[in-house]
mmCIF file of C-alpha atoms in Angstrom:
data_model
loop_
_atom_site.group_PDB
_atom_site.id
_atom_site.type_symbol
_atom_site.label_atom_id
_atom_site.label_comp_id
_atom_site.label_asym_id
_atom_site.label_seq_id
_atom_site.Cartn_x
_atom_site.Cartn_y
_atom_site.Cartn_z
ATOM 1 C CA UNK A 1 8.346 6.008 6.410
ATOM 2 C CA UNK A 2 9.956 2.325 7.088
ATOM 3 C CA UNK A 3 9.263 3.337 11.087
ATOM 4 C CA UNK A 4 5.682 4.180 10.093
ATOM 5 C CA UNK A 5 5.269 1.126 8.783
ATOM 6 C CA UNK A 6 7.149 -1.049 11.139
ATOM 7 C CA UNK A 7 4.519 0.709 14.218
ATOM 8 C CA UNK A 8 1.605 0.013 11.779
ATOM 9 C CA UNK A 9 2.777 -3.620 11.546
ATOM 10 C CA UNK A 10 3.521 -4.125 14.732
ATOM 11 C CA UNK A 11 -0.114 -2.650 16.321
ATOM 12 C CA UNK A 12 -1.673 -5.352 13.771
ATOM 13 C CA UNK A 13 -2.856 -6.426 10.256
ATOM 14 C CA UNK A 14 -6.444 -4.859 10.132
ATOM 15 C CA UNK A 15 -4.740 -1.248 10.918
ATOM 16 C CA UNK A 16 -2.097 -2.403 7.931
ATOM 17 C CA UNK A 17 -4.499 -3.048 5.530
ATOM 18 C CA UNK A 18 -6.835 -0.263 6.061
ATOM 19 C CA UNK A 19 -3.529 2.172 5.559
ATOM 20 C CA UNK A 20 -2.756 0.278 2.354
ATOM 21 C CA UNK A 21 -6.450 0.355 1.281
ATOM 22 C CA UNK A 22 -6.305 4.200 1.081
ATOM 23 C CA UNK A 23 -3.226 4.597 0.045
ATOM 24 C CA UNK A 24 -3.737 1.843 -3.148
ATOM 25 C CA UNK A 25 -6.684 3.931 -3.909
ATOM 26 C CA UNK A 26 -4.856 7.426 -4.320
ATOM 27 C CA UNK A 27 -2.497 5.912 -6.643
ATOM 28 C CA UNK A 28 -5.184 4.034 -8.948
ATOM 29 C CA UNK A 29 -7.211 7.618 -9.567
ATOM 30 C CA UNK A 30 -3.485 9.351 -10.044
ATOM 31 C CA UNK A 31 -2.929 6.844 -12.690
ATOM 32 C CA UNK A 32 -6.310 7.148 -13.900
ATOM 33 C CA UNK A 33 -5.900 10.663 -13.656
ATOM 34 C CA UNK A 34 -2.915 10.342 -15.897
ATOM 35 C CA UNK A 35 -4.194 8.052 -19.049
ATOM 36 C CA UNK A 36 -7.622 10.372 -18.724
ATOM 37 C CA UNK A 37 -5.794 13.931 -19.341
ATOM 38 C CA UNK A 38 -2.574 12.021 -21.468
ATOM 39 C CA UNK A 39 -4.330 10.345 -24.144
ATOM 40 C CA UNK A 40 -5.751 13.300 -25.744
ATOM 41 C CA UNK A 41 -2.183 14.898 -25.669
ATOM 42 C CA UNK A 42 -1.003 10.922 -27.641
ATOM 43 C CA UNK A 43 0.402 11.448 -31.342
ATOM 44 C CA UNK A 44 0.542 7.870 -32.724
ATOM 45 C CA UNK A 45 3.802 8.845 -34.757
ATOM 46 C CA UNK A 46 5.947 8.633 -31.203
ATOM 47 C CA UNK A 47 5.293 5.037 -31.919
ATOM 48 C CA UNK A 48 6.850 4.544 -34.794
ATOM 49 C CA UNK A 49 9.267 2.203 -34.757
ATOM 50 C CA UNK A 50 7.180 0.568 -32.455
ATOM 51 C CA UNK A 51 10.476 -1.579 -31.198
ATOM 52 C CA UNK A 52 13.228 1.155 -31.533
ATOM 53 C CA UNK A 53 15.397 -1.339 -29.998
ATOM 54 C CA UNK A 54 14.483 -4.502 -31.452
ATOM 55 C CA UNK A 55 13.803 -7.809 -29.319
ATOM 56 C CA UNK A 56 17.228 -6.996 -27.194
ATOM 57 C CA UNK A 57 15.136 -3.949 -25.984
ATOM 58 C CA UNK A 58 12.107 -5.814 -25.325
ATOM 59 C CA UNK A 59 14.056 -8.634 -23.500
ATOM 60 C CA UNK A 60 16.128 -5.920 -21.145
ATOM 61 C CA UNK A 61 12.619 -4.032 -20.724
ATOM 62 C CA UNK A 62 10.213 -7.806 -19.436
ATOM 63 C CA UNK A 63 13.610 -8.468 -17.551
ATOM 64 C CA UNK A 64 13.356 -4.986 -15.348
ATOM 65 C CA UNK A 65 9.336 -5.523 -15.290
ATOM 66 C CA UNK A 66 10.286 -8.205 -12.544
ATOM 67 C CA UNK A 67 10.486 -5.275 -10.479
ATOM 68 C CA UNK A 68 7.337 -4.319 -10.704
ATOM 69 C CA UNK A 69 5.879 -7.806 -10.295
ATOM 70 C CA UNK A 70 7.395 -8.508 -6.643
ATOM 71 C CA UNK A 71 4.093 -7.601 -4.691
ATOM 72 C CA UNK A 72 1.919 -10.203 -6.232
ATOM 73 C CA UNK A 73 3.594 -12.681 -4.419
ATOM 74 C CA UNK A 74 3.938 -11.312 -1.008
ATOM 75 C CA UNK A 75 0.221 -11.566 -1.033
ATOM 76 C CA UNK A 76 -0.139 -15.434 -0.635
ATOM 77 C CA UNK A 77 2.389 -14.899 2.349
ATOM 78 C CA UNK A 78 -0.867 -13.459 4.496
ATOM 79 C CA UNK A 79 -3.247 -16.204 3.088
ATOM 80 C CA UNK A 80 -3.734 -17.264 7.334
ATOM 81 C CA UNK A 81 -4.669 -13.813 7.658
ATOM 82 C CA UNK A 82 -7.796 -14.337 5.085
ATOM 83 C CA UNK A 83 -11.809 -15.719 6.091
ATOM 84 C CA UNK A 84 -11.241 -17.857 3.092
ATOM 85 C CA UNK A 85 -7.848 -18.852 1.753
ATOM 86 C CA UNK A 86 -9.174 -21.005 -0.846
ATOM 87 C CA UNK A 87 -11.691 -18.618 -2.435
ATOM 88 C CA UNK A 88 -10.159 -15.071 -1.757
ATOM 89 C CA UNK A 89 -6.564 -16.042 -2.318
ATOM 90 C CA UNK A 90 -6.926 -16.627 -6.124
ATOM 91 C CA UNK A 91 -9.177 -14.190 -6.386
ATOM 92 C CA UNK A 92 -6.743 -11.434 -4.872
ATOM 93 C CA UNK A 93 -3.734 -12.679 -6.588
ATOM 94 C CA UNK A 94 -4.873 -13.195 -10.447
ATOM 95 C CA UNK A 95 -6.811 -10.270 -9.556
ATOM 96 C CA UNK A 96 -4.232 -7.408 -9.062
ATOM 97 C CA UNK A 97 -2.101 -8.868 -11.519
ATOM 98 C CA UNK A 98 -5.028 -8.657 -14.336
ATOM 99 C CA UNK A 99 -5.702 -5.206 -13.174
ATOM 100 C CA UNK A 100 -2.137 -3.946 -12.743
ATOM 101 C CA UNK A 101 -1.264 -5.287 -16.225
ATOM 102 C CA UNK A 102 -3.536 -3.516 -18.097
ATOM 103 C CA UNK A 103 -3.032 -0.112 -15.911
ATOM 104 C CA UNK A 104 0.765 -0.777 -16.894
ATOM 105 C CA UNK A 105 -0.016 -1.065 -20.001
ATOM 106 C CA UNK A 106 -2.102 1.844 -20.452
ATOM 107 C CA UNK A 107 0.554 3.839 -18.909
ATOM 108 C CA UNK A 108 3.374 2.663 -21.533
ATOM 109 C CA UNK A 109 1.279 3.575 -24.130
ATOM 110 C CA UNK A 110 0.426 7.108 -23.271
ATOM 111 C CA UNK A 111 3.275 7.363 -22.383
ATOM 112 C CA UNK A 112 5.388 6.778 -24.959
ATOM 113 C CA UNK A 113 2.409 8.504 -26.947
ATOM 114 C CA UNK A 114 2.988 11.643 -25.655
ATOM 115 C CA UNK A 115 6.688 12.032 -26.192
ATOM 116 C CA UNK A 116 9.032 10.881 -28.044
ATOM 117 C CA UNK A 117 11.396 7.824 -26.839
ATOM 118 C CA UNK A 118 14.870 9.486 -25.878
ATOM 119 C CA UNK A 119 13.153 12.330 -24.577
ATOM 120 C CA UNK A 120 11.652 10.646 -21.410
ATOM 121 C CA UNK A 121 13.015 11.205 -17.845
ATOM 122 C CA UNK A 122 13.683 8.028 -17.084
ATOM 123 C CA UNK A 123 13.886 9.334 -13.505
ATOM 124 C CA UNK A 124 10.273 10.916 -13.596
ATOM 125 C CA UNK A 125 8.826 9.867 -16.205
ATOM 126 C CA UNK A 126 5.308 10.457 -16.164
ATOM 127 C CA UNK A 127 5.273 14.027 -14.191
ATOM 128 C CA UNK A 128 8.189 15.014 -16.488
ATOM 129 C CA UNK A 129 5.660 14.010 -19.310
ATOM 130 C CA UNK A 130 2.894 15.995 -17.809
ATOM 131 C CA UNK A 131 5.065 19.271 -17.658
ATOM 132 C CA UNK A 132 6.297 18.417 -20.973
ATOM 133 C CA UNK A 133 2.508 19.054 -22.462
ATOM 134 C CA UNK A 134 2.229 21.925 -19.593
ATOM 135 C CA UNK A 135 0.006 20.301 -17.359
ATOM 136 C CA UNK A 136 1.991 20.454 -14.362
ATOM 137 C CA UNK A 137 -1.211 20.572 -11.822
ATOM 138 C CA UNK A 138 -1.187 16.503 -12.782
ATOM 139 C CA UNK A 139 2.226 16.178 -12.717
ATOM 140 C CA UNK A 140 1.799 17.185 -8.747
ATOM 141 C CA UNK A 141 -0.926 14.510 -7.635
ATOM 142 C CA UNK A 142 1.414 12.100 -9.845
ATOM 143 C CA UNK A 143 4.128 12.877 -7.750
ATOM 144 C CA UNK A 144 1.847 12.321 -4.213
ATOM 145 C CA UNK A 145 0.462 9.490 -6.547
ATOM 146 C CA UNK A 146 4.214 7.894 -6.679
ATOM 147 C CA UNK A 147 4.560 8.452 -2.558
ATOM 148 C CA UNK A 148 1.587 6.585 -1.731
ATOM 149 C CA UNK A 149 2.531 4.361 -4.275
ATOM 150 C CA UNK A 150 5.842 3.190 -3.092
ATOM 151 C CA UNK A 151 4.760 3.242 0.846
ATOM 152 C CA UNK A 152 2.014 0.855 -0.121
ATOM 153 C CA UNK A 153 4.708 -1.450 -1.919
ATOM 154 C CA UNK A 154 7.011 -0.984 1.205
ATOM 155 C CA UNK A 155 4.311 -2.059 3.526
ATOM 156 C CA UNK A 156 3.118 -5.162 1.749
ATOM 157 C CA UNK A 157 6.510 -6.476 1.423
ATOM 158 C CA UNK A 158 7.280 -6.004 4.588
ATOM 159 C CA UNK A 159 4.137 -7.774 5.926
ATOM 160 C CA UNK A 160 5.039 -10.376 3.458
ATOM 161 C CA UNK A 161 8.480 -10.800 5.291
ATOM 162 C CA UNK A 162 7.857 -10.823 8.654
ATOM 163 C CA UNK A 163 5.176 -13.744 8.069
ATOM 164 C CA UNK A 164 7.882 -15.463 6.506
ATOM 165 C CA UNK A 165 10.187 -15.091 9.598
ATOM 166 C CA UNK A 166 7.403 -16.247 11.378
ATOM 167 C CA UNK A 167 6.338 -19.411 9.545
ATOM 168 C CA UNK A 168 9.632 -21.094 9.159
ATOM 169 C CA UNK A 169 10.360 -19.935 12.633
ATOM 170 C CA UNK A 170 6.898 -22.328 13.589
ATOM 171 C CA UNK A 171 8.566 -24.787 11.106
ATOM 172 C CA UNK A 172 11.565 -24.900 13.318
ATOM 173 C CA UNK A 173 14.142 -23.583 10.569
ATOM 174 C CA UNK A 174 14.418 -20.405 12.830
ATOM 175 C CA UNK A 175 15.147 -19.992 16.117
ATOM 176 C CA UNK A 176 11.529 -20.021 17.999
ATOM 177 C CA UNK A 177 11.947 -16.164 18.928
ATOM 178 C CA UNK A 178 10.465 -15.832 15.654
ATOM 179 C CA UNK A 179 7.169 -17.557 15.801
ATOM 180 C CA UNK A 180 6.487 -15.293 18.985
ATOM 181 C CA UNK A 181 3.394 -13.242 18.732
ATOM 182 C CA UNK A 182 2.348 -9.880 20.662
ATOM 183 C CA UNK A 183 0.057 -10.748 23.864
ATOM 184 C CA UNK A 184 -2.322 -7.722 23.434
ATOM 185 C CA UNK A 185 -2.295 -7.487 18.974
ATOM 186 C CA UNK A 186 -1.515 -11.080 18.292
ATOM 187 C CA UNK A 187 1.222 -10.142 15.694
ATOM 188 C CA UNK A 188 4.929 -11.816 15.341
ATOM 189 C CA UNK A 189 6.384 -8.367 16.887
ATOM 190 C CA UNK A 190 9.405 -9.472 17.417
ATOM 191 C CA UNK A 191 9.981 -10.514 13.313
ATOM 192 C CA UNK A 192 8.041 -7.341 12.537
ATOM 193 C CA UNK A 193 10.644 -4.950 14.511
ATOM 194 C CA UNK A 194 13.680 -6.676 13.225
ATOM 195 C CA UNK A 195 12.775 -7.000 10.213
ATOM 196 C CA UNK A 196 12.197 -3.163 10.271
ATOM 197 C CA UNK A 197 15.363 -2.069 11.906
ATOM 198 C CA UNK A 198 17.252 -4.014 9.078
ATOM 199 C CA UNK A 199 15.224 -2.622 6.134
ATOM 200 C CA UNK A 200 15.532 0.874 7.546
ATOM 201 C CA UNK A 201 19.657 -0.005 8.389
ATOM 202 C CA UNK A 202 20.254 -1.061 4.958
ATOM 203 C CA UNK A 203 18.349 2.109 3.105
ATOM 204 C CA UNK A 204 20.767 4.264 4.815
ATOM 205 C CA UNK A 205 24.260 2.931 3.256
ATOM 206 C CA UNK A 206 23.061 0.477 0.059
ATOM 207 C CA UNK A 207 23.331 2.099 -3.851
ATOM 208 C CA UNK A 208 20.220 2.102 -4.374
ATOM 209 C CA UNK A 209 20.963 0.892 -8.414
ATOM 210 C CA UNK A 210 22.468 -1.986 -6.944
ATOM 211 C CA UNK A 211 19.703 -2.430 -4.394
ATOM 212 C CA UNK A 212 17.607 -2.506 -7.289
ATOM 213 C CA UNK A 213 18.977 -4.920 -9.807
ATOM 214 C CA UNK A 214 19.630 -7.374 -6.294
ATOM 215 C CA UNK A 215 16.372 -6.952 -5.704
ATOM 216 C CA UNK A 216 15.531 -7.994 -9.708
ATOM 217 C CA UNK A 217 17.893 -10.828 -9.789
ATOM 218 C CA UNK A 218 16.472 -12.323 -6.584
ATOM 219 C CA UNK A 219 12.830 -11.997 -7.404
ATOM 220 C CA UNK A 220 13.507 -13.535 -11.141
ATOM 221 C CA UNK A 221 15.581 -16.584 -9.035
ATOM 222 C CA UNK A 222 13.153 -16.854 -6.242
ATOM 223 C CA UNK A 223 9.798 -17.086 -9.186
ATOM 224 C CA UNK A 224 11.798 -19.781 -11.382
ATOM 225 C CA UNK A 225 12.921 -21.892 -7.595
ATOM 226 C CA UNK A 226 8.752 -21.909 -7.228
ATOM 227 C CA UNK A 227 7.784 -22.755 -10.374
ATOM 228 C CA UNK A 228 10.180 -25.606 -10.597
ATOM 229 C CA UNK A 229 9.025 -26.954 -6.872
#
């Protein structure tokens, strides 16, 4: 998948986006799919205690939805890449993140509607909670749903870093290698290929629980470094 991407990065941005148009799209109806056939499985007891583990829970739970927030800023990294920064950029960031929100939302609460608290898979949770009220013909388009899903993620973020690379390479904090772009697609290719070989490197030997609370960690340090610029 990361040498998919890494090809579809390097050929150029209108290919990139098109791929992550469609692939947005089958995620948004699986989800949709999901809260449409879950919510008439929901019993409203499963929420009851509606904080099983009091604010400690609540403050471990908006500390691991950092995770899930990292996209939203690697969208302002292709703002050159827009017709109208000042207009669309807003627009596209505030948004997803009003959109995704309330789609997370949605999800939690069917979620935790359909079954109760200590019995969700943690790992799967919401094709195990399809098969768990026998509809496993939704848990399957969840689980395409989830790949389509995470290559989109994978994708955006790594568009997000190679223009990075590129624009403190142009800055002259990187060597000027960097800020090179492609003669015949006009993209930094050289940023884009590294940048690939190391993100498909590292998914080879790292934990990926450690991965994923370095990845947490980072993202919470990285949004409170902006805010306080």
């Amino acid at each position: 998948i990361m040498g998919f991407i890494t090809f579809s990065l390097y050929v150029g941005i209108k290919e990139s986006a098109r791929m992550t148009f469609i692939m947005v799209l089958i995620k948004t109806l699986v989800i949709l799919l999901f809260l449409g056939v879950g919510a008439f499985y929901v019993q409203p007891e499963n929420w009851t205690p509606f904080a099983p583990n009091g604010f400690k829970g609540i403050f471990v739970g908006a500390y691991l939805m950092f995770f899930a927030y990292i996209g939203f800023d690697a969208v302002s990294t292709a703002a050159e890449e827009t017709k109208n920064p000042q207009k669309d950029m807003p627009i596209g960031i505030i948004g997803s993140l009003a959109i995704c929100t309330l789609l997370y939302i949605g999800v939690a609460a069917v979620l935790t509607g359909i079954m109760p608290l200590n019995q969700i898979d943690i790992h799967a949770p919401i094709s195990a909670a399809m098969s768990y009220i026998n509809q496993n013909w939704v848990a399957f388009f969840i689980s395409i749903g989830a790949i389509a899903g995470l290559t989109s993620v994978l994708l955006v973020l790594q568009l997000g870093g190679t223009r990075i690379l590129y624009a403190m390479s142009r800055e002259k904090l990187l060597p000027e290698i960097f800020s090179r772009t492609h003669s015949k697609y006009k993209t930094p290719h050289i940023t884009t290929i590294i940048a690939g070989i190391a993100v498909l490197i590292l998914s080879l030997f790292l934990d990926l629980n450690a991965a994923a609370e370095l990845c947490n960690i980072g993202t919470l340090s990285a949004f409170m470094l902006v805010c306080l610029g």
